[in-house]
Amino acid sequence: QVLPVESGGGLVQPGGSLSVSCTVDGLTSNRCGMDWYHQPPRGPREWVARLTSDGSTDGHASVKGRFTFARDTDTVTLRVWSVGSEDTGKYFCKPIGRSAGCRDVDWGQGTQVTVSS
């Protein structure tokens, strides 16, 4: 079973930027893109941003205009700037794509981001 490995996060000052990374074995060879999800402390996990295999991006209204992606082989990094308390929570990634190598990936542990002064 392939699992994503999320990393980064930690404590971020309000108005600063968060950076979270996700590594999935075979992400590039399977031509996967990646979805990111955010789960606030007392809320459900919700989709927040997408990077497709051809480099297109999309984001939830809550992060539109203040996010970007970086990709290096099997690792995708999401950066969100001008963060506020609403960005606090756990961030999860999930590969997307047509191949089984993209779809048959379970949820990872996520990585915690806390926005606080």
PDB file of N, CA, C and O in Angstrom, residues 18 36-48 60 62-63 66 84-92 109-115:
ATOM      1  N   LEU A  18       2.667  29.517   4.908  1.00  0.00           N
ATOM      2  CA  LEU A  18       2.855  28.114   5.275  1.00  0.00           C
ATOM      3  C   LEU A  18       3.349  27.356   4.058  1.00  0.00           C
ATOM      4  O   LEU A  18       3.073  27.718   2.916  1.00  0.00           O
ATOM      5  N   TRP A  36      -4.822  18.782  -2.520  1.00  0.00           N
ATOM      6  CA  TRP A  36      -4.551  19.057  -1.112  1.00  0.00           C
ATOM      7  C   TRP A  36      -5.856  19.326  -0.393  1.00  0.00           C
ATOM      8  O   TRP A  36      -6.779  19.951  -0.957  1.00  0.00           O
ATOM      9  N   TYR A  37      -5.882  18.875   0.871  1.00  0.00           N
ATOM     10  CA  TYR A  37      -7.055  19.046   1.701  1.00  0.00           C
ATOM     11  C   TYR A  37      -6.650  19.702   3.020  1.00  0.00           C
ATOM     12  O   TYR A  37      -5.528  19.525   3.499  1.00  0.00           O
ATOM     13  N   HIS A  38      -7.597  20.411   3.590  1.00  0.00           N
ATOM     14  CA  HIS A  38      -7.379  21.075   4.867  1.00  0.00           C
ATOM     15  C   HIS A  38      -8.472  20.650   5.830  1.00  0.00           C
ATOM     16  O   HIS A  38      -9.662  20.657   5.483  1.00  0.00           O
ATOM     17  N   GLN A  39      -8.066  20.266   7.044  1.00  0.00           N
ATOM     18  CA  GLN A  39      -9.029  19.920   8.078  1.00  0.00           C
ATOM     19  C   GLN A  39      -8.811  20.815   9.278  1.00  0.00           C
ATOM     20  O   GLN A  39      -7.819  20.673   9.993  1.00  0.00           O
ATOM     21  N   PRO A  40      -9.721  21.755   9.528  1.00  0.00           N
ATOM     22  CA  PRO A  40      -9.574  22.626  10.693  1.00  0.00           C
ATOM     23  C   PRO A  40      -9.763  21.826  11.969  1.00  0.00           C
ATOM     24  O   PRO A  40     -10.264  20.697  11.930  1.00  0.00           O
ATOM     25  N   PRO A  41      -9.393  22.399  13.122  1.00  0.00           N
ATOM     26  CA  PRO A  41      -9.424  21.662  14.396  1.00  0.00           C
ATOM     27  C   PRO A  41     -10.775  21.037  14.735  1.00  0.00           C
ATOM     28  O   PRO A  41     -10.821  19.954  15.306  1.00  0.00           O
ATOM     29  N   ARG A  42     -11.847  21.678  14.376  1.00  0.00           N
ATOM     30  CA  ARG A  42     -13.157  21.112  14.722  1.00  0.00           C
ATOM     31  C   ARG A  42     -14.061  21.089  13.497  1.00  0.00           C
ATOM     32  O   ARG A  42     -15.227  21.476  13.547  1.00  0.00           O
ATOM     33  N   GLY A  43     -13.489  20.639  12.396  1.00  0.00           N
ATOM     34  CA  GLY A  43     -14.278  20.611  11.182  1.00  0.00           C
ATOM     35  C   GLY A  43     -13.918  19.450  10.290  1.00  0.00           C
ATOM     36  O   GLY A  43     -12.977  18.697  10.577  1.00  0.00           O
ATOM     37  N   PRO A  44     -14.641  19.284   9.209  1.00  0.00           N
ATOM     38  CA  PRO A  44     -14.360  18.183   8.289  1.00  0.00           C
ATOM     39  C   PRO A  44     -13.171  18.496   7.379  1.00  0.00           C
ATOM     40  O   PRO A  44     -12.778  19.656   7.223  1.00  0.00           O
ATOM     41  N   ARG A  45     -12.629  17.466   6.781  1.00  0.00           N
ATOM     42  CA  ARG A  45     -11.553  17.639   5.812  1.00  0.00           C
ATOM     43  C   ARG A  45     -12.164  18.154   4.519  1.00  0.00           C
ATOM     44  O   ARG A  45     -13.121  17.572   3.997  1.00  0.00           O
ATOM     45  N   GLU A  46     -11.611  19.196   3.960  1.00  0.00           N
ATOM     46  CA  GLU A  46     -12.154  19.804   2.752  1.00  0.00           C
ATOM     47  C   GLU A  46     -11.055  20.059   1.734  1.00  0.00           C
ATOM     48  O   GLU A  46      -9.919  20.367   2.104  1.00  0.00           O
ATOM     49  N   TRP A  47     -11.410  19.948   0.496  1.00  0.00           N
ATOM     50  CA  TRP A  47     -10.474  20.197  -0.598  1.00  0.00           C
ATOM     51  C   TRP A  47     -10.031  21.645  -0.593  1.00  0.00           C
ATOM     52  O   TRP A  47     -10.846  22.558  -0.389  1.00  0.00           O
ATOM     53  N   VAL A  48      -8.735  21.892  -0.842  1.00  0.00           N
ATOM     54  CA  VAL A  48      -8.262  23.262  -0.802  1.00  0.00           C
ATOM     55  C   VAL A  48      -7.531  23.671  -2.084  1.00  0.00           C
ATOM     56  O   VAL A  48      -7.638  24.821  -2.506  1.00  0.00           O
ATOM     57  N   HIS A  60      -9.512  26.453  -3.856  1.00  0.00           N
ATOM     58  CA  HIS A  60     -10.753  26.851  -3.209  1.00  0.00           C
ATOM     59  C   HIS A  60     -10.779  28.376  -3.090  1.00  0.00           C
ATOM     60  O   HIS A  60      -9.707  29.009  -3.035  1.00  0.00           O
ATOM     61  N   SER A  62     -11.184  30.141  -0.674  1.00  0.00           N
ATOM     62  CA  SER A  62     -10.498  30.604   0.535  1.00  0.00           C
ATOM     63  C   SER A  62      -9.005  30.834   0.325  1.00  0.00           C
ATOM     64  O   SER A  62      -8.374  31.543   1.106  1.00  0.00           O
ATOM     65  N   VAL A  63      -8.421  30.240  -0.715  1.00  0.00           N
ATOM     66  CA  VAL A  63      -6.977  30.414  -0.951  1.00  0.00           C
ATOM     67  C   VAL A  63      -6.681  31.010  -2.318  1.00  0.00           C
ATOM     68  O   VAL A  63      -5.521  31.198  -2.676  1.00  0.00           O
ATOM     69  N   ARG A  66      -3.570  33.354  -3.399  1.00  0.00           N
ATOM     70  CA  ARG A  66      -2.512  33.371  -2.381  1.00  0.00           C
ATOM     71  C   ARG A  66      -1.881  31.995  -2.184  1.00  0.00           C
ATOM     72  O   ARG A  66      -1.406  31.669  -1.098  1.00  0.00           O
ATOM     73  N   GLY A  84      -4.081  33.280   7.939  1.00  0.00           N
ATOM     74  CA  GLY A  84      -4.789  33.704   9.133  1.00  0.00           C
ATOM     75  C   GLY A  84      -5.166  32.481   9.951  1.00  0.00           C
ATOM     76  O   GLY A  84      -4.847  31.345   9.582  1.00  0.00           O
ATOM     77  N   SER A  85      -5.879  32.722  11.041  1.00  0.00           N
ATOM     78  CA  SER A  85      -6.246  31.619  11.931  1.00  0.00           C
ATOM     79  C   SER A  85      -7.078  30.566  11.212  1.00  0.00           C
ATOM     80  O   SER A  85      -7.050  29.386  11.581  1.00  0.00           O
ATOM     81  N   GLU A  86      -7.805  30.975  10.195  1.00  0.00           N
ATOM     82  CA  GLU A  86      -8.647  30.022   9.455  1.00  0.00           C
ATOM     83  C   GLU A  86      -7.810  28.999   8.680  1.00  0.00           C
ATOM     84  O   GLU A  86      -8.341  27.983   8.231  1.00  0.00           O
ATOM     85  N   ASP A  87      -6.551  29.264   8.508  1.00  0.00           N
ATOM     86  CA  ASP A  87      -5.665  28.315   7.821  1.00  0.00           C
ATOM     87  C   ASP A  87      -5.065  27.283   8.772  1.00  0.00           C
ATOM     88  O   ASP A  87      -4.361  26.364   8.324  1.00  0.00           O
ATOM     89  N   THR A  88      -5.328  27.432  10.041  1.00  0.00           N
ATOM     90  CA  THR A  88      -4.877  26.437  11.020  1.00  0.00           C
ATOM     91  C   THR A  88      -5.571  25.105  10.770  1.00  0.00           C
ATOM     92  O   THR A  88      -6.756  25.069  10.449  1.00  0.00           O
ATOM     93  N   GLY A  89      -4.835  24.036  10.931  1.00  0.00           N
ATOM     94  CA  GLY A  89      -5.427  22.718  10.783  1.00  0.00           C
ATOM     95  C   GLY A  89      -4.422  21.735  10.227  1.00  0.00           C
ATOM     96  O   GLY A  89      -3.232  22.031  10.091  1.00  0.00           O
ATOM     97  N   LYS A  90      -4.923  20.569   9.895  1.00  0.00           N
ATOM     98  CA  LYS A  90      -4.080  19.536   9.340  1.00  0.00           C
ATOM     99  C   LYS A  90      -4.237  19.522   7.817  1.00  0.00           C
ATOM    100  O   LYS A  90      -5.338  19.665   7.296  1.00  0.00           O
ATOM    101  N   TYR A  91      -3.115  19.368   7.135  1.00  0.00           N
ATOM    102  CA  TYR A  91      -3.105  19.358   5.676  1.00  0.00           C
ATOM    103  C   TYR A  91      -2.768  17.950   5.187  1.00  0.00           C
ATOM    104  O   TYR A  91      -1.796  17.334   5.642  1.00  0.00           O
ATOM    105  N   PHE A  92      -3.580  17.495   4.253  1.00  0.00           N
ATOM    106  CA  PHE A  92      -3.430  16.157   3.671  1.00  0.00           C
ATOM    107  C   PHE A  92      -3.306  16.275   2.157  1.00  0.00           C
ATOM    108  O   PHE A  92      -3.833  17.205   1.554  1.00  0.00           O
ATOM    109  N   GLN A 109      -0.838  10.620   7.111  1.00  0.00           N
ATOM    110  CA  GLN A 109      -1.059  11.134   8.463  1.00  0.00           C
ATOM    111  C   GLN A 109      -1.383  12.620   8.478  1.00  0.00           C
ATOM    112  O   GLN A 109      -1.907  13.139   9.465  1.00  0.00           O
ATOM    113  N   GLY A 110      -1.041  13.297   7.381  1.00  0.00           N
ATOM    114  CA  GLY A 110      -1.245  14.740   7.359  1.00  0.00           C
ATOM    115  C   GLY A 110      -0.135  15.461   8.109  1.00  0.00           C
ATOM    116  O   GLY A 110       0.705  14.842   8.780  1.00  0.00           O
ATOM    117  N   THR A 111      -0.121  16.772   7.960  1.00  0.00           N
ATOM    118  CA  THR A 111       0.860  17.591   8.670  1.00  0.00           C
ATOM    119  C   THR A 111       0.140  18.811   9.256  1.00  0.00           C
ATOM    120  O   THR A 111      -0.696  19.424   8.601  1.00  0.00           O
ATOM    121  N   GLN A 112       0.479  19.117  10.497  1.00  0.00           N
ATOM    122  CA  GLN A 112      -0.237  20.150  11.241  1.00  0.00           C
ATOM    123  C   GLN A 112       0.359  21.532  10.997  1.00  0.00           C
ATOM    124  O   GLN A 112       1.586  21.716  11.035  1.00  0.00           O
ATOM    125  N   VAL A 113      -0.526  22.486  10.755  1.00  0.00           N
ATOM    126  CA  VAL A 113      -0.135  23.896  10.645  1.00  0.00           C
ATOM    127  C   VAL A 113      -0.935  24.685  11.685  1.00  0.00           C
ATOM    128  O   VAL A 113      -2.161  24.545  11.761  1.00  0.00           O
ATOM    129  N   THR A 114      -0.244  25.465  12.466  1.00  0.00           N
ATOM    130  CA  THR A 114      -0.912  26.325  13.445  1.00  0.00           C
ATOM    131  C   THR A 114      -0.521  27.770  13.173  1.00  0.00           C
ATOM    132  O   THR A 114       0.673  28.108  13.184  1.00  0.00           O
ATOM    133  N   VAL A 115      -1.518  28.593  12.901  1.00  0.00           N
ATOM    134  CA  VAL A 115      -1.273  30.016  12.661  1.00  0.00           C
ATOM    135  C   VAL A 115      -1.559  30.762  13.952  1.00  0.00           C
ATOM    136  O   VAL A 115      -2.700  30.815  14.416  1.00  0.00           O
TER     137      VAL A 115
END
